[in-house]
Amino acid sequence: MLRYVIKRTIQMIPLLFAISIVIFTIIQAAPGGPEGTLLDRGMFVDPAAIDAYRAKLGVDEPVVIQYFKWLGAMLTGDLGISFQTQRPVFDMILERMPDTLRLMGLSFIVAAIIAIPLGVFSAVKQYSTFDFVATGASFVAIAMPVFWFGLMLQYFFSVKLQWLPVAGTMTVGVGGFVDQLKHIIMPAAVLSLNSIAGWSRYMRSSMLGVLNQDYIRTAHSKGLSKKTVISVHAVKNASIPVVSVMTLDIARLFSGAVITETIFGWPGVGRMFIQAMHARDYPLLMGIMMMGSTMVVVFNLVADVIYAWLDPRISYE
Amino acid sequence: MRGWRLALVATLLFSCTFGTLFAAGQKESTSVQTTNDGKKILYVAYDRELDLLNPFTSQMLCDPEYNVTEGLIFTNDKNEFIPVLAKEIPTFDNGGIVENADGTYDMTWHLREGVNWSDGVEFTADDVKFTLDFIHNTPDVYNQSEYNHIIDATVVDKYTITFTWDDLYTYYAGLFEAMLPKHILGHLSWAEIASYEPYNRGSEFIGTGPFMFAEWKSGEYIRLVKNPNYWRGDQYPNIDEMVFQFIPDQTARYNAMKSGRYQIGQIEATQVADFNVKGMHVEMIPSNVFYYIDLNVTADTGRPDLFGDVRVRKALYEAIDRQAIVDQLLEGTVQLANSPIPPSSAYHNSNIVAPTYNPEDAKKLLAEAGWTDTNGDGILDKDGVKFSFTFMNRSGRTDRISIAQVVQAQLKQIGIEVTMKEFEAAAWSERWRNSEWDAIVGGWFMSSDISLTNYYHTRDGKNGSNNFTGMSNPELDALMVAADKNLNYAERKPLLDKAQQIIADDVVSIYLYYRDSPWVVADNLENFHGSGTNLGNWWNSYEWDLK
Amino acid sequence: MNETVTDVQDISLAAEGIGVQLRSNAKITWEKFLQHKLAVISSLFLILLVALCFLAPLIAPYEFDAIDLMNIRKAPSLAHLLGTDALGRDLLTRLLYGGRISITIGLTAALLGTVVGTMIGSIAGYFGHWVDNLLMRLTDLAYSIPTLPLIIVISSYTDTQALGIVLIIGLFSWMQTARVVRGAILSVKENEYVTAARALGAKDRLIIIRHVLPNISNSIIVGATLGVGNAIITESSLSFLGLGVSPPTPTWGNMLMDSQATMSSQPWLTIFPGMAILLTVLCVNFIGDGLQDALDPTI
């Protein structure tokens, strides 16, 4: 297994290289350039000043040269300077990480804690009232766009009841744990709801598949209690599909959630990405997207390792 | 049976979720928070996050930084320039401006004495000179070309500086709305200043204003605190802290204002009627923003075949029910516009005769211009060309997209086919500047020092830098240039009045409305006099108070 | 270990006459599906919904872009059965027209995602080694492609923006299914009946179709079901970011988006498109349930 992990880790390098070319091409292919924001604000900007500005940012050079300059800098650990804020991209991403991970991590954990038991019990008690409610609720959740659910929560809990604040991570000048908790509840609820709906469906269906299989019946007949059978044998075997989905979602944690962050004024990476996109802030865009891609690649490797743990028969040699 | 139960449960859950909307009690009264630990904190629901604090190199139209940095001048709620760090605004009358023998002009500013930066260092004419040098050497400054007409600057003494202008410009008094501290930035090169993080991000962002920078949490808020040594005296400012919370989504901001946790914030025109919270009110602040429809007559990339004939343009003007847009779509929160100069400006011409809604006359005009429906498909045509064009919409600008849809429907009534194409902001901007479009719905911020040359002058590399319609009218050009070079109100007003009438007669642009910005303000916020200029509402924040 | 034995017999039978076997399987599956009443009703309802939406020009009471500024945001009435929107357009009409794009986006994305994802995932998982590695790295690459910038690029260069959005949502929704299928197959292929079948020399394609896929059909069907809802909602989220199908063309997604500003005062603008999405997702789910039962070899 160790050999496999090392092999895969080495393979990441050419893979990320290929990914960077694809991403760079796409963002450069989008019409408009970083001078757009400057032009949009000004009324008298003369063409010479725009050329000087583009030269300063280095976007007057051919795309291929720009790419290799970016790549060269990145290999030495330099992600470049953001066009908009004139700050190092690395600092900007790092600065947003704690709040991004706090929100995304909390909603991930909450979703996992709820979704897996929900899926298991729905399967074990198939066609019970519990199953119906869980299934019904997950479809309502699936049919609800994130922005819509978020705004509705705001309307209900912030405007009508005035229990929870609308935006930010804390009340500036107040702070404290309870205050921070109040701020994170709604965005975390919005983010976890969708995951719960999806994951519990996967868990339920693969659990049903496993419960119908012979060896579970065998284990049961061997005199193992029903509870043991479910918790040890079945859940472990049924987890593989949900692990695939969850690891992909973990990779996304680092990229933030654009819409939830926008609605709740949450200082995450997702919103920074959208702003960077509109401003054509190429270094910042590349930084955020390469980080996201690295996470996808890494966590898919993690998923493969987990498969082998869940089912020891799996081998990659 | 099982499925029916599931369907039932799902429907039930769904209706419950929606039901909460009605079931929730009508508790909408609010207790506006004013103090905290005895401190008066003003919480602002702000619609965007700044890129950086340096107001010259910032590429966003933002204004919180003007609470910290002050300039020679600023704009007030009456759309006038007022002196701040200068004793008065130089004019010919007060001897501040003199014409030189070579046709250049000397403009002398006398600075207020005894003004200190918030770190205690005195503010002097050297800082003004330093600010000008920075602008001249930095391509990131969005209006650098205006400053480039200052060809020389002499520091006469500590409190006096003279600029030499190559000619007269209306905006001469509208520059220098902020100042850079030489004692903080003087040791850096010009390029270094533009990317100097301690200044751009705040830790060394020093100004002479009523507030000082305290904290900037990226993506979340900016916090300013009282400047204890403010030059206007110990009684100012009254408020201890200001927190600008970034809430970009308009519905979320509306909810934020309704939640009663913020004392001031901007909402949308369509939200005004529903906003009814105890302890808060909506102020409609007249802004210098006008909305319009532009028709592109640029050869090759535009549609001179359609819009080249003034009768056609006039027909379009008459076919659009602008009053209905104002009254119904915008619920009467805006004012009908007939010209680009808003009523809040002294140069507004209220006597313009502009085409009014008259679809029958529009059809007649189109027929005169040769546009009739010869093949009976419901769309006008001429020489085999269908009268069909495309609105280029900027994605996310829902207000303008709504207008475009209304116009589309109204033009359909007189046999004109309109299609829509949406572009993401940066892509839109690029196409717009390249004149690669047929028609747009736009909105512009007119600066307080009215000048029309940028928008409507024939684009010749010098003037008309924002005229992407290809419109050209020599008579209008002459009037606008003359108005730009004349600083005497009595002489200038008739020039601009006539220019506005020509724009209407020639249908250079179709005007829709002047926007009033709805701001929600807590009842207990005193001395707030909102300003609709592009420098924002904070011009007198030193005297605001929370009771 | 009874099952393993019968399975091996199956395979040898199958090897003799694949065609017959598959045809009779399809027939059995179809009969089983017909027994699942709810699935049948859902199918009929979905067909009806699709028919209504695609016949919208014939049956809709108004035109989808017929603006009436004097009747803005009117509650449901006889003239406008579901009320009117922010520009005074008939909501029922827009719902019907909107369904054309939303259902297309939902079904196309789910279909593309499921077919492509299952193929790539099962090939990678079953053959393993370099095939697996190559296909999964391809999946990583596809998963890393930023969809928002891609949509900006595509919609800037094409005139059929709605088609571009359908394609992008469809073409970029297979990766999750591929990962899920491949992960599940890694485990399933180690089952004794599969190894036995291989030992007996059965064709790979047949093993995958007859023995591997039925065992993971549950997850595939869940993926497809979720895919329909996700795709419709993704279009709505794109509208929120200003990158969705542009007005005046209605979709259920952009109708929901437009309604957000006034959802408390004019709830019908929100409820009806929301209901349409929910019903579609539910129907697809029941059809999925029916298929699951029909395909399950143990029932």
PDB file of C-alpha atoms in Angstrom, chain A residues 116-308:
ATOM      1  CA  ILE A 116     -24.882   8.300   7.738  1.00  0.00           C
ATOM      2  CA  PRO A 117     -27.129   7.204  10.626  1.00  0.00           C
ATOM      3  CA  LEU A 118     -30.077   8.618   8.706  1.00  0.00           C
ATOM      4  CA  GLY A 119     -29.226   6.518   5.677  1.00  0.00           C
ATOM      5  CA  VAL A 120     -28.583   3.401   7.768  1.00  0.00           C
ATOM      6  CA  PHE A 121     -31.815   3.644   9.750  1.00  0.00           C
ATOM      7  CA  SER A 122     -33.828   4.456   6.652  1.00  0.00           C
ATOM      8  CA  ALA A 123     -32.501   1.276   5.101  1.00  0.00           C
ATOM      9  CA  VAL A 124     -32.916  -0.918   8.166  1.00  0.00           C
ATOM     10  CA  LYS A 125     -36.419   0.358   8.742  1.00  0.00           C
ATOM     11  CA  GLN A 126     -37.277   0.495   5.066  1.00  0.00           C
ATOM     12  CA  TYR A 127     -40.786   1.778   4.348  1.00  0.00           C
ATOM     13  CA  SER A 128     -41.324   2.840   7.969  1.00  0.00           C
ATOM     14  CA  THR A 129     -42.646   6.302   8.785  1.00  0.00           C
ATOM     15  CA  PHE A 130     -39.106   7.300   9.679  1.00  0.00           C
ATOM     16  CA  ASP A 131     -37.937   6.270   6.238  1.00  0.00           C
ATOM     17  CA  PHE A 132     -40.729   8.225   4.555  1.00  0.00           C
ATOM     18  CA  VAL A 133     -40.034  11.382   6.484  1.00  0.00           C
ATOM     19  CA  ALA A 134     -36.315  11.121   5.838  1.00  0.00           C
ATOM     20  CA  THR A 135     -36.835  10.444   2.143  1.00  0.00           C
ATOM     21  CA  GLY A 136     -39.420  13.176   1.779  1.00  0.00           C
ATOM     22  CA  ALA A 137     -37.229  15.692   3.550  1.00  0.00           C
ATOM     23  CA  SER A 138     -34.227  14.862   1.418  1.00  0.00           C
ATOM     24  CA  PHE A 139     -36.183  15.489  -1.768  1.00  0.00           C
ATOM     25  CA  VAL A 140     -37.438  18.810  -0.509  1.00  0.00           C
ATOM     26  CA  ALA A 141     -33.822  19.649   0.285  1.00  0.00           C
ATOM     27  CA  ILE A 142     -32.697  18.611  -3.179  1.00  0.00           C
ATOM     28  CA  ALA A 143     -35.398  20.731  -4.825  1.00  0.00           C
ATOM     29  CA  MET A 144     -34.346  23.858  -2.934  1.00  0.00           C
ATOM     30  CA  PRO A 145     -31.598  26.112  -4.293  1.00  0.00           C
ATOM     31  CA  VAL A 146     -29.007  27.134  -1.719  1.00  0.00           C
ATOM     32  CA  PHE A 147     -29.595  30.876  -2.111  1.00  0.00           C
ATOM     33  CA  TRP A 148     -33.298  30.411  -1.678  1.00  0.00           C
ATOM     34  CA  PHE A 149     -33.017  28.340   1.476  1.00  0.00           C
ATOM     35  CA  GLY A 150     -30.433  30.722   2.912  1.00  0.00           C
ATOM     36  CA  LEU A 151     -32.557  33.799   2.335  1.00  0.00           C
ATOM     37  CA  MET A 152     -35.575  32.048   3.788  1.00  0.00           C
ATOM     38  CA  LEU A 153     -33.684  31.152   6.951  1.00  0.00           C
ATOM     39  CA  GLN A 154     -32.581  34.768   7.204  1.00  0.00           C
ATOM     40  CA  TYR A 155     -36.102  35.978   6.787  1.00  0.00           C
ATOM     41  CA  PHE A 156     -37.386  33.606   9.436  1.00  0.00           C
ATOM     42  CA  PHE A 157     -34.626  33.707  12.067  1.00  0.00           C
ATOM     43  CA  SER A 158     -33.187  37.184  11.567  1.00  0.00           C
ATOM     44  CA  VAL A 159     -36.103  39.304  10.447  1.00  0.00           C
ATOM     45  CA  LYS A 160     -39.135  37.652  12.016  1.00  0.00           C
ATOM     46  CA  LEU A 161     -37.735  36.113  15.185  1.00  0.00           C
ATOM     47  CA  GLN A 162     -34.580  38.229  15.424  1.00  0.00           C
ATOM     48  CA  TRP A 163     -32.658  35.372  16.994  1.00  0.00           C
ATOM     49  CA  LEU A 164     -29.755  35.113  14.620  1.00  0.00           C
ATOM     50  CA  PRO A 165     -27.613  37.687  12.815  1.00  0.00           C
ATOM     51  CA  VAL A 166     -27.697  37.961   9.028  1.00  0.00           C
ATOM     52  CA  ALA A 167     -24.054  38.330   8.100  1.00  0.00           C
ATOM     53  CA  GLY A 168     -20.454  37.918   9.168  1.00  0.00           C
ATOM     54  CA  THR A 169     -18.612  35.629  11.526  1.00  0.00           C
ATOM     55  CA  MET A 170     -19.214  37.671  14.675  1.00  0.00           C
ATOM     56  CA  THR A 171     -20.676  40.908  15.966  1.00  0.00           C
ATOM     57  CA  VAL A 172     -17.816  43.351  15.644  1.00  0.00           C
ATOM     58  CA  GLY A 173     -17.006  44.750  19.041  1.00  0.00           C
ATOM     59  CA  VAL A 174     -18.820  41.949  20.871  1.00  0.00           C
ATOM     60  CA  GLY A 175     -17.402  38.598  19.795  1.00  0.00           C
ATOM     61  CA  GLY A 176     -17.332  35.614  22.104  1.00  0.00           C
ATOM     62  CA  PHE A 177     -18.114  31.971  21.526  1.00  0.00           C
ATOM     63  CA  VAL A 178     -21.907  32.173  21.716  1.00  0.00           C
ATOM     64  CA  ASP A 179     -21.935  35.134  19.351  1.00  0.00           C
ATOM     65  CA  GLN A 180     -19.762  33.285  16.845  1.00  0.00           C
ATOM     66  CA  LEU A 181     -21.944  30.213  17.142  1.00  0.00           C
ATOM     67  CA  LYS A 182     -25.022  32.300  16.362  1.00  0.00           C
ATOM     68  CA  HIS A 183     -23.331  33.573  13.227  1.00  0.00           C
ATOM     69  CA  ILE A 184     -22.295  30.192  11.913  1.00  0.00           C
ATOM     70  CA  ILE A 185     -25.582  28.327  12.497  1.00  0.00           C
ATOM     71  CA  MET A 186     -27.472  29.442   9.408  1.00  0.00           C
ATOM     72  CA  PRO A 187     -24.697  29.177   6.811  1.00  0.00           C
ATOM     73  CA  ALA A 188     -23.647  25.813   8.239  1.00  0.00           C
ATOM     74  CA  ALA A 189     -27.248  24.592   8.175  1.00  0.00           C
ATOM     75  CA  VAL A 190     -27.637  25.627   4.542  1.00  0.00           C
ATOM     76  CA  LEU A 191     -24.442  23.917   3.499  1.00  0.00           C
ATOM     77  CA  SER A 192     -25.025  20.705   5.424  1.00  0.00           C
ATOM     78  CA  LEU A 193     -28.633  20.268   4.311  1.00  0.00           C
ATOM     79  CA  ASN A 194     -27.735  19.518   0.731  1.00  0.00           C
ATOM     80  CA  SER A 195     -24.973  17.118   1.729  1.00  0.00           C
ATOM     81  CA  ILE A 196     -27.270  15.343   4.159  1.00  0.00           C
ATOM     82  CA  ALA A 197     -29.853  14.851   1.439  1.00  0.00           C
ATOM     83  CA  GLY A 198     -27.358  13.433  -1.042  1.00  0.00           C
ATOM     84  CA  TRP A 199     -25.233  11.333   1.282  1.00  0.00           C
ATOM     85  CA  SER A 200     -28.146   9.776   3.125  1.00  0.00           C
ATOM     86  CA  ARG A 201     -29.644   8.682  -0.205  1.00  0.00           C
ATOM     87  CA  TYR A 202     -26.392   6.972  -1.174  1.00  0.00           C
ATOM     88  CA  MET A 203     -26.044   5.414   2.264  1.00  0.00           C
ATOM     89  CA  ARG A 204     -29.605   4.161   2.299  1.00  0.00           C
ATOM     90  CA  SER A 205     -29.475   2.569  -1.113  1.00  0.00           C
ATOM     91  CA  SER A 206     -26.139   0.852  -0.710  1.00  0.00           C
ATOM     92  CA  MET A 207     -27.149  -0.275   2.756  1.00  0.00           C
ATOM     93  CA  LEU A 208     -30.284  -1.863   1.271  1.00  0.00           C
ATOM     94  CA  GLY A 209     -28.101  -3.615  -1.258  1.00  0.00           C
ATOM     95  CA  VAL A 210     -25.816  -4.992   1.414  1.00  0.00           C
ATOM     96  CA  LEU A 211     -28.633  -6.051   3.740  1.00  0.00           C
ATOM     97  CA  ASN A 212     -30.058  -8.194   0.949  1.00  0.00           C
ATOM     98  CA  GLN A 213     -26.807 -10.009   0.463  1.00  0.00           C
ATOM     99  CA  ASP A 214     -26.141 -13.500   1.611  1.00  0.00           C
ATOM    100  CA  TYR A 215     -23.287 -13.005   3.999  1.00  0.00           C
ATOM    101  CA  ILE A 216     -25.305 -10.626   6.132  1.00  0.00           C
ATOM    102  CA  ARG A 217     -28.027 -13.212   6.430  1.00  0.00           C
ATOM    103  CA  THR A 218     -25.292 -15.722   7.234  1.00  0.00           C
ATOM    104  CA  ALA A 219     -23.789 -13.519   9.901  1.00  0.00           C
ATOM    105  CA  HIS A 220     -27.205 -13.060  11.370  1.00  0.00           C
ATOM    106  CA  SER A 221     -27.873 -16.759  11.416  1.00  0.00           C
ATOM    107  CA  LYS A 222     -24.526 -17.335  13.109  1.00  0.00           C
ATOM    108  CA  GLY A 223     -26.150 -15.747  16.118  1.00  0.00           C
ATOM    109  CA  LEU A 224     -24.638 -12.296  15.933  1.00  0.00           C
ATOM    110  CA  SER A 225     -27.121  -9.776  17.243  1.00  0.00           C
ATOM    111  CA  LYS A 226     -28.865  -7.651  14.665  1.00  0.00           C
ATOM    112  CA  LYS A 227     -27.220  -4.533  16.042  1.00  0.00           C
ATOM    113  CA  THR A 228     -23.726  -5.978  15.656  1.00  0.00           C
ATOM    114  CA  VAL A 229     -24.458  -7.186  12.182  1.00  0.00           C
ATOM    115  CA  ILE A 230     -25.587  -3.746  11.110  1.00  0.00           C
ATOM    116  CA  SER A 231     -22.909  -1.720  12.769  1.00  0.00           C
ATOM    117  CA  VAL A 232     -19.886  -3.784  11.931  1.00  0.00           C
ATOM    118  CA  HIS A 233     -20.467  -5.758   8.817  1.00  0.00           C
ATOM    119  CA  ALA A 234     -23.071  -3.965   6.843  1.00  0.00           C
ATOM    120  CA  VAL A 235     -22.218  -0.335   7.426  1.00  0.00           C
ATOM    121  CA  LYS A 236     -18.585  -0.905   6.629  1.00  0.00           C
ATOM    122  CA  ASN A 237     -19.411  -2.680   3.409  1.00  0.00           C
ATOM    123  CA  ALA A 238     -22.080  -0.229   2.423  1.00  0.00           C
ATOM    124  CA  SER A 239     -19.884   2.817   2.943  1.00  0.00           C
ATOM    125  CA  ILE A 240     -17.822   2.609  -0.201  1.00  0.00           C
ATOM    126  CA  PRO A 241     -20.151   4.672  -2.448  1.00  0.00           C
ATOM    127  CA  VAL A 242     -20.726   7.291   0.216  1.00  0.00           C
ATOM    128  CA  VAL A 243     -16.991   7.512   0.861  1.00  0.00           C
ATOM    129  CA  SER A 244     -16.459   8.276  -2.833  1.00  0.00           C
ATOM    130  CA  VAL A 245     -18.935  11.119  -2.657  1.00  0.00           C
ATOM    131  CA  MET A 246     -17.742  12.440   0.681  1.00  0.00           C
ATOM    132  CA  THR A 247     -14.062  12.571  -0.232  1.00  0.00           C
ATOM    133  CA  LEU A 248     -14.899  14.588  -3.332  1.00  0.00           C
ATOM    134  CA  ASP A 249     -16.860  16.928  -1.082  1.00  0.00           C
ATOM    135  CA  ILE A 250     -13.964  17.223   1.390  1.00  0.00           C
ATOM    136  CA  ALA A 251     -11.789  18.391  -1.468  1.00  0.00           C
ATOM    137  CA  ARG A 252     -14.325  21.119  -2.076  1.00  0.00           C
ATOM    138  CA  LEU A 253     -14.156  22.341   1.521  1.00  0.00           C
ATOM    139  CA  PHE A 254     -11.041  24.327   0.724  1.00  0.00           C
ATOM    140  CA  SER A 255     -12.641  26.130  -2.189  1.00  0.00           C
ATOM    141  CA  GLY A 256     -15.482  27.485  -0.122  1.00  0.00           C
ATOM    142  CA  ALA A 257     -19.081  27.912  -1.164  1.00  0.00           C
ATOM    143  CA  VAL A 258     -19.701  30.929  -3.353  1.00  0.00           C
ATOM    144  CA  ILE A 259     -23.416  31.385  -2.843  1.00  0.00           C
ATOM    145  CA  THR A 260     -23.665  30.681   0.874  1.00  0.00           C
ATOM    146  CA  GLU A 261     -20.749  33.002   1.520  1.00  0.00           C
ATOM    147  CA  THR A 262     -22.370  35.739  -0.554  1.00  0.00           C
ATOM    148  CA  ILE A 263     -25.730  35.471   1.192  1.00  0.00           C
ATOM    149  CA  PHE A 264     -24.273  35.398   4.687  1.00  0.00           C
ATOM    150  CA  GLY A 265     -21.411  37.836   4.104  1.00  0.00           C
ATOM    151  CA  TRP A 266     -19.027  35.064   5.136  1.00  0.00           C
ATOM    152  CA  PRO A 267     -15.341  35.765   4.422  1.00  0.00           C
ATOM    153  CA  GLY A 268     -14.570  32.548   2.570  1.00  0.00           C
ATOM    154  CA  VAL A 269     -12.481  31.613  -0.421  1.00  0.00           C
ATOM    155  CA  GLY A 270     -15.526  31.102  -2.645  1.00  0.00           C
ATOM    156  CA  ARG A 271     -16.516  34.753  -2.717  1.00  0.00           C
ATOM    157  CA  MET A 272     -12.942  35.809  -3.280  1.00  0.00           C
ATOM    158  CA  PHE A 273     -12.927  33.526  -6.318  1.00  0.00           C
ATOM    159  CA  ILE A 274     -15.995  35.161  -7.846  1.00  0.00           C
ATOM    160  CA  GLN A 275     -14.617  38.650  -7.280  1.00  0.00           C
ATOM    161  CA  ALA A 276     -11.333  37.584  -8.836  1.00  0.00           C
ATOM    162  CA  MET A 277     -13.216  36.151 -11.799  1.00  0.00           C
ATOM    163  CA  HIS A 278     -15.075  39.386 -12.475  1.00  0.00           C
ATOM    164  CA  ALA A 279     -11.888  41.429 -12.144  1.00  0.00           C
ATOM    165  CA  ARG A 280      -9.899  38.936 -14.268  1.00  0.00           C
ATOM    166  CA  ASP A 281      -7.376  38.775 -11.446  1.00  0.00           C
ATOM    167  CA  TYR A 282      -5.403  35.956 -13.092  1.00  0.00           C
ATOM    168  CA  PRO A 283      -2.817  35.278 -10.352  1.00  0.00           C
ATOM    169  CA  LEU A 284      -5.487  35.032  -7.657  1.00  0.00           C
ATOM    170  CA  LEU A 285      -7.697  32.844  -9.852  1.00  0.00           C
ATOM    171  CA  MET A 286      -4.835  30.492 -10.608  1.00  0.00           C
ATOM    172  CA  GLY A 287      -3.907  30.338  -6.942  1.00  0.00           C
ATOM    173  CA  ILE A 288      -7.405  29.447  -5.777  1.00  0.00           C
ATOM    174  CA  MET A 289      -8.069  26.946  -8.552  1.00  0.00           C
ATOM    175  CA  MET A 290      -4.739  25.165  -8.243  1.00  0.00           C
ATOM    176  CA  MET A 291      -5.310  24.809  -4.529  1.00  0.00           C
ATOM    177  CA  GLY A 292      -8.751  23.351  -5.224  1.00  0.00           C
ATOM    178  CA  SER A 293      -7.353  20.939  -7.822  1.00  0.00           C
ATOM    179  CA  THR A 294      -4.572  19.784  -5.514  1.00  0.00           C
ATOM    180  CA  MET A 295      -7.177  18.985  -2.894  1.00  0.00           C
ATOM    181  CA  VAL A 296      -9.238  16.978  -5.398  1.00  0.00           C
ATOM    182  CA  VAL A 297      -6.209  14.941  -6.394  1.00  0.00           C
ATOM    183  CA  VAL A 298      -5.065  14.390  -2.823  1.00  0.00           C
ATOM    184  CA  PHE A 299      -8.452  13.406  -1.482  1.00  0.00           C
ATOM    185  CA  ASN A 300      -9.123  10.996  -4.297  1.00  0.00           C
ATOM    186  CA  LEU A 301      -5.949   9.254  -3.221  1.00  0.00           C
ATOM    187  CA  VAL A 302      -7.243   9.307   0.345  1.00  0.00           C
ATOM    188  CA  ALA A 303     -10.473   7.747  -0.916  1.00  0.00           C
ATOM    189  CA  ASP A 304      -8.539   4.909  -2.527  1.00  0.00           C
ATOM    190  CA  VAL A 305      -6.715   4.249   0.733  1.00  0.00           C
ATOM    191  CA  ILE A 306     -10.007   4.233   2.640  1.00  0.00           C
ATOM    192  CA  TYR A 307     -11.525   1.722   0.179  1.00  0.00           C
ATOM    193  CA  ALA A 308      -8.752  -0.735   1.004  1.00  0.00           C
TER     194      ALA A 308
END
